Structure formats: structure tokens, C-alpha cells
mmCIF file of C-alpha atoms and ligand atoms in Angstrom:
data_model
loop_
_atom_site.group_PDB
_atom_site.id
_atom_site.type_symbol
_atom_site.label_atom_id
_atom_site.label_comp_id
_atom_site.label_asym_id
_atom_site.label_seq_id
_atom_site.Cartn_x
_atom_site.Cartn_y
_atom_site.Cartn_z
ATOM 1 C CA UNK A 1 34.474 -29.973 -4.047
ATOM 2 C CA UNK A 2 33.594 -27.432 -1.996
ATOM 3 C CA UNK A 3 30.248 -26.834 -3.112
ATOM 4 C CA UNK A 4 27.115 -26.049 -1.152
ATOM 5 C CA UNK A 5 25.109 -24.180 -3.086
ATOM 6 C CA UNK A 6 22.549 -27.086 -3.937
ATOM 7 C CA UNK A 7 24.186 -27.658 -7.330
ATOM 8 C CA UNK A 8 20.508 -27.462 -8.457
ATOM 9 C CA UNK A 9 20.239 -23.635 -9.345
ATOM 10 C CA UNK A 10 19.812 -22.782 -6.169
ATOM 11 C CA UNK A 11 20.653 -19.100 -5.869
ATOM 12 C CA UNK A 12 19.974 -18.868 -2.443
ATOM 13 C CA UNK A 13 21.511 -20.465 0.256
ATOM 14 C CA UNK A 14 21.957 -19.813 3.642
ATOM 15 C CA UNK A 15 19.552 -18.737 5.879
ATOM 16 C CA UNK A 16 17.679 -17.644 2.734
ATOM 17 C CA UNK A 17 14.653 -19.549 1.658
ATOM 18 C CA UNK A 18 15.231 -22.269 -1.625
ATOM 19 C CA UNK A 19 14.730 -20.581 -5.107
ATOM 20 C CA UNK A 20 15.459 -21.753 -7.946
ATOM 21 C CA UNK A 21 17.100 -19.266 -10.809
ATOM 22 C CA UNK A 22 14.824 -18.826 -14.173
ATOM 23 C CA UNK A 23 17.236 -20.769 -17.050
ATOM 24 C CA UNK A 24 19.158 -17.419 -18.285
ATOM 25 C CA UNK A 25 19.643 -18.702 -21.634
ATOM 26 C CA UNK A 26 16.232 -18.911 -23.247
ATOM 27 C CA UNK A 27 16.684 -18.789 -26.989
ATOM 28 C CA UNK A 28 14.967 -21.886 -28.935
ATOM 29 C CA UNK A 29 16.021 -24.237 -31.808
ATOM 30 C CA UNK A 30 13.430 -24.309 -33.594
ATOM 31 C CA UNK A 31 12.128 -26.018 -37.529
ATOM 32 C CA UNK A 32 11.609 -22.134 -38.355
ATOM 33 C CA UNK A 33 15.465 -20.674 -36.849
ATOM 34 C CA UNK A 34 13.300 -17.672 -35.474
ATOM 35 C CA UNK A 35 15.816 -17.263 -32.626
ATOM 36 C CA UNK A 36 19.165 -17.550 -35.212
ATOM 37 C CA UNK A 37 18.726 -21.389 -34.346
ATOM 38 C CA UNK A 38 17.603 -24.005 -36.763
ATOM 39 C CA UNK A 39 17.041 -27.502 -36.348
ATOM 40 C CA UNK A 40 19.643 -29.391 -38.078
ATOM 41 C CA UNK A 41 21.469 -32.372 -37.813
ATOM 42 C CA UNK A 42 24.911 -32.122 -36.464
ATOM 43 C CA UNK A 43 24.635 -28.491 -35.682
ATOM 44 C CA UNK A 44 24.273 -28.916 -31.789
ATOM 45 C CA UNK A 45 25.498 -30.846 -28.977
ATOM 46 C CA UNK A 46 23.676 -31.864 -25.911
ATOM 47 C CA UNK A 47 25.862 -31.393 -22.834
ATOM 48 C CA UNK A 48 24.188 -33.666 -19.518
ATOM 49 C CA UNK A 49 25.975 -34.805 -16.606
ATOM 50 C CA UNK A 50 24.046 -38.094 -15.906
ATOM 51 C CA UNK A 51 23.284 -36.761 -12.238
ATOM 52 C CA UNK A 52 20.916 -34.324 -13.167
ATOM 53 C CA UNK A 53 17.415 -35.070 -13.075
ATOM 54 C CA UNK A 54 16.489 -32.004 -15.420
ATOM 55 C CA UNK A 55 19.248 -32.846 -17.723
ATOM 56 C CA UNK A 56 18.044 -36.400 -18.086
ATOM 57 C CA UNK A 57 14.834 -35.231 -19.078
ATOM 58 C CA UNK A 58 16.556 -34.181 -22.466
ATOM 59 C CA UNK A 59 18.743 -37.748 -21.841
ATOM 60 C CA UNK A 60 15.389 -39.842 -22.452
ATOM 61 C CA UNK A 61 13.231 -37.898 -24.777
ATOM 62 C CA UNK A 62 16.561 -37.602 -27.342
ATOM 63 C CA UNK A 63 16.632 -41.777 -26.972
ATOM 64 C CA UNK A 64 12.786 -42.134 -27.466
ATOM 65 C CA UNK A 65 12.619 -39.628 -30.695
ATOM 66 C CA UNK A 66 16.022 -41.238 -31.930
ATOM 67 C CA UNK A 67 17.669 -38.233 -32.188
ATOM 68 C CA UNK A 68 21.309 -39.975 -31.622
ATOM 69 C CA UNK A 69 22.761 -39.184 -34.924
ATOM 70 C CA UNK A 70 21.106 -35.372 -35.115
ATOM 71 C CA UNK A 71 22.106 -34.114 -31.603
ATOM 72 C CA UNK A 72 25.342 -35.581 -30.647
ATOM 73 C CA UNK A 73 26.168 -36.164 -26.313
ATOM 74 C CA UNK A 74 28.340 -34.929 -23.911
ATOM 75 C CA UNK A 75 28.535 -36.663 -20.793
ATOM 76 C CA UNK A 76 30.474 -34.682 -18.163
ATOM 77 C CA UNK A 77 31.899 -35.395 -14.655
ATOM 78 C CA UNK A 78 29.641 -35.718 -12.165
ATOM 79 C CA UNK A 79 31.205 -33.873 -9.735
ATOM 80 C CA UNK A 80 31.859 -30.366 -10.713
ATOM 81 C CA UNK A 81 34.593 -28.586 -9.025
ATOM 82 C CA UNK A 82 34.515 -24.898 -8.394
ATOM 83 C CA UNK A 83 34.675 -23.832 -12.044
ATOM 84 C CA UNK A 84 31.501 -26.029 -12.412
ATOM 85 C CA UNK A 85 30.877 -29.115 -14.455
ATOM 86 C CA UNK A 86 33.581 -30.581 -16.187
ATOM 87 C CA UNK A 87 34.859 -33.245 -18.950
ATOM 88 C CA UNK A 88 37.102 -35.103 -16.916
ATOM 89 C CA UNK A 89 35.348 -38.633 -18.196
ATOM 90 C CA UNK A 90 36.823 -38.032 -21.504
ATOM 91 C CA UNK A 91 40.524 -38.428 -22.787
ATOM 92 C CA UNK A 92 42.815 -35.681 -22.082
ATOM 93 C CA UNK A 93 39.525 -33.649 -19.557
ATOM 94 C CA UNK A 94 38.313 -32.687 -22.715
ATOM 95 C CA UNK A 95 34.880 -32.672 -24.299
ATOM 96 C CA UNK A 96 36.312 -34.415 -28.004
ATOM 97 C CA UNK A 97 34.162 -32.535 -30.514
ATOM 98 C CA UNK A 98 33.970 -28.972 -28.032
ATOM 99 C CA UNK A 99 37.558 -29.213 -26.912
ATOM 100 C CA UNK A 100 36.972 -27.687 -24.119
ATOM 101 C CA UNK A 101 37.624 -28.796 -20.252
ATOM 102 C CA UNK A 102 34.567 -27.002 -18.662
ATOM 103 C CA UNK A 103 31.176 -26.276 -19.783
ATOM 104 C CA UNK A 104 31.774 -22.735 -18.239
ATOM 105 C CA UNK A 105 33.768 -22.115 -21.458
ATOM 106 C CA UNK A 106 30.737 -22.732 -23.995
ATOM 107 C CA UNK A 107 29.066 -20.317 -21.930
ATOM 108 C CA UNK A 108 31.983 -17.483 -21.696
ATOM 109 C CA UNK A 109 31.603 -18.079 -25.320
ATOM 110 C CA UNK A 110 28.381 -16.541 -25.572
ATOM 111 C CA UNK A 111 28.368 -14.162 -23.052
ATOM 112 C CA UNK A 112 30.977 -13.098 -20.921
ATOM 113 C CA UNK A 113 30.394 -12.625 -16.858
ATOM 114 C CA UNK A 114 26.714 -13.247 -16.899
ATOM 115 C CA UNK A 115 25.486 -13.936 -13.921
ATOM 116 C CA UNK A 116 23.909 -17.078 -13.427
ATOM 117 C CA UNK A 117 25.448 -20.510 -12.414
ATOM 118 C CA UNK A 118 26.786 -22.668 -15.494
ATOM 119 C CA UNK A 119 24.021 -25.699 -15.269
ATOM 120 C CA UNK A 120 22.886 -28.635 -17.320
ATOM 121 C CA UNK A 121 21.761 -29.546 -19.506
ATOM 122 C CA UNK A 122 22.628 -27.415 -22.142
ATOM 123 C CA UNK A 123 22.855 -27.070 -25.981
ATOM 124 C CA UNK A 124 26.263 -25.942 -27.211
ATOM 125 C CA UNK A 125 26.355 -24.606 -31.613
ATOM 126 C CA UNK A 126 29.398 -26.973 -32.182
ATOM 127 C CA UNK A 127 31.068 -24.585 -34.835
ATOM 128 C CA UNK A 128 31.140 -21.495 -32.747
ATOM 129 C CA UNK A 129 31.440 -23.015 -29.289
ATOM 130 C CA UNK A 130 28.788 -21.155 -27.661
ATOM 131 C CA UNK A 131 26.066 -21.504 -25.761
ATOM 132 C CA UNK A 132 22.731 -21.917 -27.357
ATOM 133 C CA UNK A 133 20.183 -23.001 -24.655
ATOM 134 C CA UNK A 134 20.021 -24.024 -20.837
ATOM 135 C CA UNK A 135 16.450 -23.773 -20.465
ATOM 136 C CA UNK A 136 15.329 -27.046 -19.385
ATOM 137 C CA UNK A 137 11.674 -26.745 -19.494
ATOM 138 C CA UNK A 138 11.646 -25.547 -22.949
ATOM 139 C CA UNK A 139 14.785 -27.879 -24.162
ATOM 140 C CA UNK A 140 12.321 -31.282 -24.400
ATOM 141 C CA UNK A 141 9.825 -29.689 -25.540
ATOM 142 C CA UNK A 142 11.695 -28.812 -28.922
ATOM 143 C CA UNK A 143 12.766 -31.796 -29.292
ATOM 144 C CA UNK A 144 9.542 -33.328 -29.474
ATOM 145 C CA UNK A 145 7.886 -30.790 -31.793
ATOM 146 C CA UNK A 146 10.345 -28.609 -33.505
ATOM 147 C CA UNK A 147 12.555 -31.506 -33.979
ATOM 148 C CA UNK A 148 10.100 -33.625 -35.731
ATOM 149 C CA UNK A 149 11.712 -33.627 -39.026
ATOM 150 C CA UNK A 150 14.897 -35.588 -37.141
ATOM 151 C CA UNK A 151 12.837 -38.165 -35.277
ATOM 152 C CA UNK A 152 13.393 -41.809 -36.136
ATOM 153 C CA UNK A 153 10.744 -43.372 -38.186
ATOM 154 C CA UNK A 154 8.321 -44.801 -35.308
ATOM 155 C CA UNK A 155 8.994 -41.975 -32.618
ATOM 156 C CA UNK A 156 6.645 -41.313 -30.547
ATOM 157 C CA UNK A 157 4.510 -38.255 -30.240
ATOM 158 C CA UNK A 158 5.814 -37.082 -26.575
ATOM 159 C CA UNK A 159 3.905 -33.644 -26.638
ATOM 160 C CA UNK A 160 0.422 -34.441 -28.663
ATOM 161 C CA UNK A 161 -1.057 -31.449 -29.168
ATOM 162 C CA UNK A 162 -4.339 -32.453 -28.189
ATOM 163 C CA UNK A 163 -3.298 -33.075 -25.068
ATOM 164 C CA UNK A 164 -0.718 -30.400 -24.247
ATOM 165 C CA UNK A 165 -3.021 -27.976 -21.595
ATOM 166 C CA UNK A 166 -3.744 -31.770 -19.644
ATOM 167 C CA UNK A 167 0.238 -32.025 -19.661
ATOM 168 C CA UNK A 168 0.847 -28.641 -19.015
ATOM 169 C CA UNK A 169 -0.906 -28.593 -16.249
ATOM 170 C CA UNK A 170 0.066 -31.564 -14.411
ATOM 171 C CA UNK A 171 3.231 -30.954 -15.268
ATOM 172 C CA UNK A 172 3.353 -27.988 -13.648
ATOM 173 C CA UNK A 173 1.839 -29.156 -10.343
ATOM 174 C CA UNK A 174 4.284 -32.155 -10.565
ATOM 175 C CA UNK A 175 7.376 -29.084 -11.063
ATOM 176 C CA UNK A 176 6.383 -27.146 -7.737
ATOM 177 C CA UNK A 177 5.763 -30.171 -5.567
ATOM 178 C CA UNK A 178 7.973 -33.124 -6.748
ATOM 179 C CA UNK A 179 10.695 -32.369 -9.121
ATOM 180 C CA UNK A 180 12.002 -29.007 -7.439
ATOM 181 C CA UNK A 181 9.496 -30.229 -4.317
ATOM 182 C CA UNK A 182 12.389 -32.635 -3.418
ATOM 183 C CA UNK A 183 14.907 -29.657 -3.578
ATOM 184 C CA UNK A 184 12.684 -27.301 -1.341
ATOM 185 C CA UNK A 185 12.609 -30.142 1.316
ATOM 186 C CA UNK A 186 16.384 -30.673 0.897
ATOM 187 C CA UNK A 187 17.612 -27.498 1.345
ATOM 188 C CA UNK A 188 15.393 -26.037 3.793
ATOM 189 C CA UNK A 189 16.823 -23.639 6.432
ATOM 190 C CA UNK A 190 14.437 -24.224 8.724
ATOM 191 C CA UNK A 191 11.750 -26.674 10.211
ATOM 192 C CA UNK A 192 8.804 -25.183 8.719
ATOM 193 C CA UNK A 193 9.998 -24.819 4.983
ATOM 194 C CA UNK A 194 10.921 -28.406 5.298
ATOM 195 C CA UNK A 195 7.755 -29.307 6.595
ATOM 196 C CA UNK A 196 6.111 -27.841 3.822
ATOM 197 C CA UNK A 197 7.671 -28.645 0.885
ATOM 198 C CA UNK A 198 7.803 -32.685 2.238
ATOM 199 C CA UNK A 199 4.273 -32.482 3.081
ATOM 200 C CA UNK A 200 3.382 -31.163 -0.297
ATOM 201 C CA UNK A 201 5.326 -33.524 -1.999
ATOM 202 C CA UNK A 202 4.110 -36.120 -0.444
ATOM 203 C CA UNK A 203 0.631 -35.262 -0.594
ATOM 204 C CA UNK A 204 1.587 -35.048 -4.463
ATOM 205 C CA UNK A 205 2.641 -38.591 -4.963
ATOM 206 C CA UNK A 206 -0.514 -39.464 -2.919
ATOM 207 C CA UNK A 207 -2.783 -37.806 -5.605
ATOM 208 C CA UNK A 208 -0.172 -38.695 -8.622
ATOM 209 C CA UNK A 209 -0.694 -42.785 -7.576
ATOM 210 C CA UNK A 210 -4.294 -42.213 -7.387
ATOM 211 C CA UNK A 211 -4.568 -41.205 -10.781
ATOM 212 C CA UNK A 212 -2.094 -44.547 -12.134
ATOM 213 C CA UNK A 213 -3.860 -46.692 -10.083
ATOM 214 C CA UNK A 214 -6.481 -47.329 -13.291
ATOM 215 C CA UNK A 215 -3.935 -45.634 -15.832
ATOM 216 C CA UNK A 216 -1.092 -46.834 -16.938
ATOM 217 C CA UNK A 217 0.572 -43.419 -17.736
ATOM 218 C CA UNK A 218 -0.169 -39.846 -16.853
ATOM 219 C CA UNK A 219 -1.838 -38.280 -19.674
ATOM 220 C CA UNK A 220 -3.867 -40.796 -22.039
ATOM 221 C CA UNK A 221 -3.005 -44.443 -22.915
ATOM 222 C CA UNK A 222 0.495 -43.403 -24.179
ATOM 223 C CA UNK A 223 4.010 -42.005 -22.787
ATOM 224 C CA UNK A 224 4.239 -38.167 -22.895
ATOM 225 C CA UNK A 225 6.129 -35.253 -21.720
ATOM 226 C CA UNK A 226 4.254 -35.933 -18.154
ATOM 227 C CA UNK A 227 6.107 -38.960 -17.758
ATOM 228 C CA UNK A 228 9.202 -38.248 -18.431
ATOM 229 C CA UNK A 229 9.590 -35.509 -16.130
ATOM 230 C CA UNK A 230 7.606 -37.699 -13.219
ATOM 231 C CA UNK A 231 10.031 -40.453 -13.806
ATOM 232 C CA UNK A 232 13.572 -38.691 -13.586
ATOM 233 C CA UNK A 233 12.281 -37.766 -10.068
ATOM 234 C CA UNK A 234 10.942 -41.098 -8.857
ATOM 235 C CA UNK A 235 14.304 -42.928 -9.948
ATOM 236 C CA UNK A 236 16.146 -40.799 -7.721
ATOM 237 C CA UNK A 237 13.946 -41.189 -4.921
ATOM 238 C CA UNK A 238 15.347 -43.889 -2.548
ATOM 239 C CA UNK A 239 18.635 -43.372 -3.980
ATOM 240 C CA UNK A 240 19.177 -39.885 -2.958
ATOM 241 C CA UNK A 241 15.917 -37.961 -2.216
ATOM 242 C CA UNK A 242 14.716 -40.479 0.681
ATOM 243 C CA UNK A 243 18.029 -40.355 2.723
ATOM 244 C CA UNK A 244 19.853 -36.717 1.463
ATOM 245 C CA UNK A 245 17.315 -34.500 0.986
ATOM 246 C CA UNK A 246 15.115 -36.117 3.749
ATOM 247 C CA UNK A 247 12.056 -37.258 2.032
ATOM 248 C CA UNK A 248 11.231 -40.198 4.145
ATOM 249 C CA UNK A 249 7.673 -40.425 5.146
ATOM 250 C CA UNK A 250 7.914 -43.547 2.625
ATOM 251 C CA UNK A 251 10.137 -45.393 -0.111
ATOM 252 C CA UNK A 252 9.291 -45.499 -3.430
ATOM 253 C CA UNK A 253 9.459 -49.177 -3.270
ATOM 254 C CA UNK A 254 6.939 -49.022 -0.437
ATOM 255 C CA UNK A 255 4.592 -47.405 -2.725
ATOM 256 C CA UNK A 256 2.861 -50.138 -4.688
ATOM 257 C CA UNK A 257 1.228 -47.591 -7.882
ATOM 258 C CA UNK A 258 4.510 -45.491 -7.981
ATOM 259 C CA UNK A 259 7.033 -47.756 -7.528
ATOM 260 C CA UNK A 260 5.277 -50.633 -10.012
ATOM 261 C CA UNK A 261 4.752 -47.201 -12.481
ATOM 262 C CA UNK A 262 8.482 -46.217 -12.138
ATOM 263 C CA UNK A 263 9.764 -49.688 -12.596
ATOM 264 C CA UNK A 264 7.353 -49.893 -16.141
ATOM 265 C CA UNK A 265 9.073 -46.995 -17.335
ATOM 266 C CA UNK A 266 12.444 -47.792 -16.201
ATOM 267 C CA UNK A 267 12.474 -51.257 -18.346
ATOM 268 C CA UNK A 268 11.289 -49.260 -21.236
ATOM 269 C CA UNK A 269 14.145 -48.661 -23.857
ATOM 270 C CA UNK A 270 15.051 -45.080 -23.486
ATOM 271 C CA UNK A 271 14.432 -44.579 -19.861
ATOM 272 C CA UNK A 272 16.199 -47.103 -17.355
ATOM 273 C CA UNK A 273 19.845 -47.184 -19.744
ATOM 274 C CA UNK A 274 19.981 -43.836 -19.865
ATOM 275 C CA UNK A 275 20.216 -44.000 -15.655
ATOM 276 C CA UNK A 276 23.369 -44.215 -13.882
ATOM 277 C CA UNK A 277 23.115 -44.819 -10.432
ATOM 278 C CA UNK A 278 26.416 -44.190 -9.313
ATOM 279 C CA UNK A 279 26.774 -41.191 -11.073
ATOM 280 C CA UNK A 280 23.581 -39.920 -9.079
ATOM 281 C CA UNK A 281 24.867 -41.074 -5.556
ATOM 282 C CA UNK A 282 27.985 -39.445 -6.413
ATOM 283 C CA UNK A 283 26.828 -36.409 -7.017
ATOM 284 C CA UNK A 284 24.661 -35.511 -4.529
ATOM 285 C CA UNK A 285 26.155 -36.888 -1.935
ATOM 286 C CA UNK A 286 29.563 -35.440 -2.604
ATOM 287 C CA UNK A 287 28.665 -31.912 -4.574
ATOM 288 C CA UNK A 288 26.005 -30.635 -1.197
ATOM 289 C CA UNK A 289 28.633 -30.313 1.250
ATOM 290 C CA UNK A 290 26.418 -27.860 2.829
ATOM 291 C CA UNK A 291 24.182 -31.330 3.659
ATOM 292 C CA UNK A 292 26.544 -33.435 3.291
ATOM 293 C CA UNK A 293 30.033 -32.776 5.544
ATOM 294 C CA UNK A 294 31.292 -35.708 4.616
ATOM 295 C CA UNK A 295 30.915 -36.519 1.396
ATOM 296 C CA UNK A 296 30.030 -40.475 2.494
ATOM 297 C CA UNK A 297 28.195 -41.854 -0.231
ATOM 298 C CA UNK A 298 26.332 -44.316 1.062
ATOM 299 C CA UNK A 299 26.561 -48.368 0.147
ATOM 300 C CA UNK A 300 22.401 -48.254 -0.081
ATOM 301 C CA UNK A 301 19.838 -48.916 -1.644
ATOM 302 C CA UNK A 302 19.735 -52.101 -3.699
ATOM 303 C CA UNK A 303 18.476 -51.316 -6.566
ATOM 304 C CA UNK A 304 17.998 -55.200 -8.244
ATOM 305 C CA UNK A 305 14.126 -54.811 -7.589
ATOM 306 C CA UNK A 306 14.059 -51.806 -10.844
ATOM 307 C CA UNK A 307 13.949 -54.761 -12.743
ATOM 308 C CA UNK A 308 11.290 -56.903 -10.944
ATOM 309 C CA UNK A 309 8.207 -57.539 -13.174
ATOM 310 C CA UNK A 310 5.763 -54.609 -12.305
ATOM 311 C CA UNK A 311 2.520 -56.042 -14.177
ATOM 312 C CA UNK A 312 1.168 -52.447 -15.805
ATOM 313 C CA UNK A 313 0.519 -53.663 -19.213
ATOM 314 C CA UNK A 314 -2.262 -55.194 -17.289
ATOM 315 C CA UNK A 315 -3.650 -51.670 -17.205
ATOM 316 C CA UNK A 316 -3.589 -51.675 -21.225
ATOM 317 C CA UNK A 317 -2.221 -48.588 -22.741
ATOM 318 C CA UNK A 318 -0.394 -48.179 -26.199
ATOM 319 C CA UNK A 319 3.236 -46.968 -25.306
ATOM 320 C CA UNK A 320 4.644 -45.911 -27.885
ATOM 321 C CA UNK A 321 1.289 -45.036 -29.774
ATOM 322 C CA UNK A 322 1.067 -45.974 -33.470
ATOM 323 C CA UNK A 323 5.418 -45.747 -33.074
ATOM 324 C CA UNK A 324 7.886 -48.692 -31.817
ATOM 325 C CA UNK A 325 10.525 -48.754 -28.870
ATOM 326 C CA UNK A 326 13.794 -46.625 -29.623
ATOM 327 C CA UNK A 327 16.834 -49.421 -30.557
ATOM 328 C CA UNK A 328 19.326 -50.224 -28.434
ATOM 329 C CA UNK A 329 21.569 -47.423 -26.697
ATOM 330 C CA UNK A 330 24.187 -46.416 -29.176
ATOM 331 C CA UNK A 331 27.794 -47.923 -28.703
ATOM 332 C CA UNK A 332 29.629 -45.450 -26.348
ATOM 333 C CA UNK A 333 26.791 -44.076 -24.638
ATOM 334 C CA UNK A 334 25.669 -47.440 -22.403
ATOM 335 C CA UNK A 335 25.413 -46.892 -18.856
ATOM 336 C CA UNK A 336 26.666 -49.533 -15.887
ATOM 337 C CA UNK A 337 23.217 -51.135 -14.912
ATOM 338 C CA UNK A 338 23.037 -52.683 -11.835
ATOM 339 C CA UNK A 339 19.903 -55.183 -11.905
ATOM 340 C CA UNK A 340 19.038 -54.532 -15.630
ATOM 341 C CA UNK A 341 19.923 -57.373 -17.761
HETATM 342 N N1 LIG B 1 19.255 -24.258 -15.303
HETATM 343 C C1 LIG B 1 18.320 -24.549 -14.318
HETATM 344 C C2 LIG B 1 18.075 -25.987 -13.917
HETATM 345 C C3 LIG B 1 19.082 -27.042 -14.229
HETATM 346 C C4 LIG B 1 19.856 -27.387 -12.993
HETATM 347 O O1 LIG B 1 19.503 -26.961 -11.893
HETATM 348 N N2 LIG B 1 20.910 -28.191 -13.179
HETATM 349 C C5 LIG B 1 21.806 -28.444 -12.092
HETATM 350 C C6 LIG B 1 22.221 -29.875 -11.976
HETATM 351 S S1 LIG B 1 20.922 -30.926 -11.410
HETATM 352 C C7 LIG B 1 23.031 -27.608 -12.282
HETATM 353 O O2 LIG B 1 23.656 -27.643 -13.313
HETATM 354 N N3 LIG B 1 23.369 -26.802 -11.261
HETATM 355 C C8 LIG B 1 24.512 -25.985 -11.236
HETATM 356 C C9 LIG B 1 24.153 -24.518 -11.148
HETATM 357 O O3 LIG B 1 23.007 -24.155 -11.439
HETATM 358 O O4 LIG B 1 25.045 -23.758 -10.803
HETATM 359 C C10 LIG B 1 18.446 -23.624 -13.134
HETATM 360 O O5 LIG B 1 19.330 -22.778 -13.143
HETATM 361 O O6 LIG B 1 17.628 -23.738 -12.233
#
């Protein structure tokens, strides 16, 4: 692979402190097309690799509006290679409604030798090849509000407006300290920037299982935005953040709130079969050579106890509001899933 730049948008390696790069493709597909970009079925296509816990943000909230048939997949590689990520899962290496072999190309398409990293997930215009959007803290978003025309009769409201400064805010605290957190700690240069960013996150979780001790979700009785981004953290916890990026002061599975909260929300359609394990251990183990010399994935964890009964309805809550579950995973798109029956 001969990677070690983080494979996270990290732009600074080295002796250099972690920072993550600003998305460099901002514009926004919206009900309105302010940007050039309206919503409309068939226009776009989501491009993930399965790995990515910002690109499965997009992964779960597209399953829980039922936007399937509106904004169609791409699943690439998850290894990337140095020309980035890649469609080597599909027939021929080539993404079949793109035709292209890298995701580099969609973005040469719209601009050529920009200089940011080519990262997931991002939103390709079908017809003209190009790039539309790689901003992943905006890309969910859209989909839950400006998409809202698409949604599948029952969706859930993922972003309720009455509630969006409470998510904001949390979701913010839960972006410095855990979701990036875990990428401070892991590619640290030195003892003290480690020792920061895994006390913080830690110190995080604490507060975060506090707050679901007597809650069943983050923000009100239902599943938002909050959750979503908490949860495509926590699944890769023991799996790669624990042993990789050396956040071990405990297990997710040793932490009763967290780990029963993360197992609720895996065995909820739309979150657990959009996981793949092995793509995750793949990745991160082999892509960070710069942590990783030898590429050993290892054999650990079992993962059989992500479908253990956790006991949260207990708590009450309503999770899909006044809406109903997503269907089952559209043929094609299923993931292996080891311990989910
Ligand atoms: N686009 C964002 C976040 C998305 C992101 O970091 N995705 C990762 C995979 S988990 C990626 O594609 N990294 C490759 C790169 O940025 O060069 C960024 O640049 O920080």
C-alpha cells in the first residue's frame, strides 16, 4: 500500500501534530439547486468505502430515510493504493454506472490538481462524472432535510428542527473528542498529544454514558443525527480503535451504557448491515503503515456479543418516531455479518 498518511485526511504527518483537512468540496444538493445541485432521483451517486467511519455516516442515514432507489451506491476497495480509493470489488475494477477505476477520476473531473487528498464519502453527478460533494459533515445532513421529498414513506426525522442546536452541539463535542478524538490519539507523534487526545476521549465516553444511562438515545426519545455519528465510532472501537490507534483504558464491551447503547443501535435495521467488519480491520490495519509495519490484521475481537440482547427498550423511547424501521438491505448491497442473524 504504502500509505501512512492516516488515510483519514490527515494532512500532517510526521513529526507534525494531527489535523484534519476542511472537506474541499463544499457545494450542497439541495430541494432549492442553489449551488447548481438539485435533489433528484437518479442524478447522484454515493461513493463509500465501507471502512470509513465518516462515510458510513451517509451509509446509515441513506438506509434509514430509504433513499436506495434516489441515490444509487458505490462500494469501493478498502484498501486504496497510491492513486487512492479504488473499484477493484466490482467487475472489470470498475465502478459499473461511473466507469471509472478510481474515485480520483470523478474528482479530476471537476477540478484538475486541487490539492487535497481524494476521500470518502463522496457524491459523484452521474452524467458528467464529476465531483459534487466530499463534505461529510454537511453530506447527512442533506439527506435528512433537503432530501425530504425522496424519503420513504415512514422515514424518520434524523435532524428535527426543534432539536438541531441540542444536536449541534453535542455533536460537535462528540467530533473533537471521539470521532476524530480516536484519530488524534492514533496518530500522535509524541507522548503528550497522545495523552491528551485519549484522555479526552475517554473522559467523553465517561460523560456520553452518563447521559444514556436514563436515555435511550442522545437527543430526545428518538434516533437523530447524534446517534448516528456516535455509533460509527463506537462500532469500530474494539475492532480497530482499542488495539491500532491505542485507545485502551477500556473496551467498549467493558462499558455496560455504551456498549448495551451501541449494540441497540447496531440490531436496528439500517445500522448493524450496513457494517462490515472485515472491511474495517482491513483497512486500518493494512492502509497506516506508518502504525502499522506489518500490515498483520489481527484474528481479534469476537464480535458474536453485537448481537447479544442489550435490554434499552427498557429505557422507553420511540425509535423511529411516528415512522417505521427501513426494509431489508437491498439485494446487492448486504454485508457479511458475523454474529447477526
Ligand atoms: N474529507 C474529509 C473526511 C473524510 C475522510 O477522512 N475519509 C477518509 C477515509 S476514513 C479518506 O478518504 N481519507 C483519504 C484522504 O483523505 O486522503 C477530510 O478530508 O478530512
Amino acid at each position: 500500500m504504502g500509505r501512512d498518511d492516516g488515510g483519514g485526511g490527515n494532512r500532517s504527518y510526521g513529526r507534525k501534530k494531527f489535523k484534519r483537512s476542511r472537506a474541499h468540496f463544499a457545494d450542497r444538493i439541495t430541494a432549492d439547486g442553489r449551488d447548481g445541485w438539485p435533489v433528484e432521483a437518479g442524478r447522484y451517486r454515493l461513493v463509500v468505502s465501507r471502512a470509513c467511519p465518516w462515510a458510513s455516516r451517509a451509509l446509515v442515514s441513506r438506509r434509514l430515510l430509504g433513499l436506495e432507489d434516489a441515490l444509487s451506491l458505490a462500494v469501493t476497495d478498502p484498501l486504496q493504493d497510491d492513486r487512492s480509493w479504488r473499484f477493484t470489488l466490482d467487475p472489470d475494477g470498475r465502478d459499473p454506472v461511473l466507469g471509472i477505476r478510481y474515485l480520483s477520476e470523478a474528482y479530476d473531473r471537476r477540478e484538475t490538481d486541487y490539492p487535497g487528498g481524494v476521500s470518502v464519502p463522496a457524491v459523484v453527478d452521474v452524467e458528467s462524472g464529476a465531483l459534487v460533494t466530499n463534505d461529510y459533515q454537511q453530506i447527512t445532513l442533506d439527506l435528512a432535510t433537503e432530501w425530504a421529498a425522496l424519503h420513504r414513506e415512514g422515514a424518520p426525522d434524523l435532524y428535527p428542527r426543534a432539536r438541531r442546536d441540542e444536536i449541534d452541539a453535542l455533536a460537535e463535542d462528540v467530533f473533537q473528542d471521539v470521532n476524530n478524538g480516536v484519530y488524534r490519539a492514533g496518530f500522535a507523534t509524541d507522548q503528550e498529544e497522545y495523552e491528551a487526545a485519549c484522555t479526552a476521549l475517554f473522559r467523553r465516553l465517561e460523560l456520553l454514558a452518563g447521559r444514556l444511562e436514563r436515555q435511550r438515545y442522545l437527543v430526545g426519545d428518538t434516533i437523530t443525527e447524534a446517534d448516528i455519528r456516535l455509533f460509527t465510532t463506537l462500532v469500530r472501537f474494539d475492532a480497530v480503535y482499542h488495539g491500532h490507534f491505542k485507545c485502551n483504558r477500556w473496551k467498549l464491551t467493558e462499558n455496560r451504557v455504551l456498549w448495551a447503547y451501541a449494540r441497540d443501535l447496531y440490531q436496528t435495521p439500517g445500522f448493524g448491515d450496513t457494517v462490515d467488519f472485515d472491511h474495517i480491520k482491513r483497512h486500518y490495519y493494512q492502509v497506516h503503515t506508518g502504525i502499522n509495519p506489518s500490515g498483520i490484521v489481527p484474528l481479534g475481537p469476537d464480535l458474536s456479543g453485537w448481537t447479544a440482547p442489550h435490554h434499552r427498550a427498557e429505557l422507553g423511547g420511540r425509535p423511529f418516531g411516528d415512522g417505521t424501521p427501513p426494509g431489508p438491505v437491498r439485494a446487492g448491497e448486504e454485508v457479511p455479518a458475523p454474529g447477526r442473524p
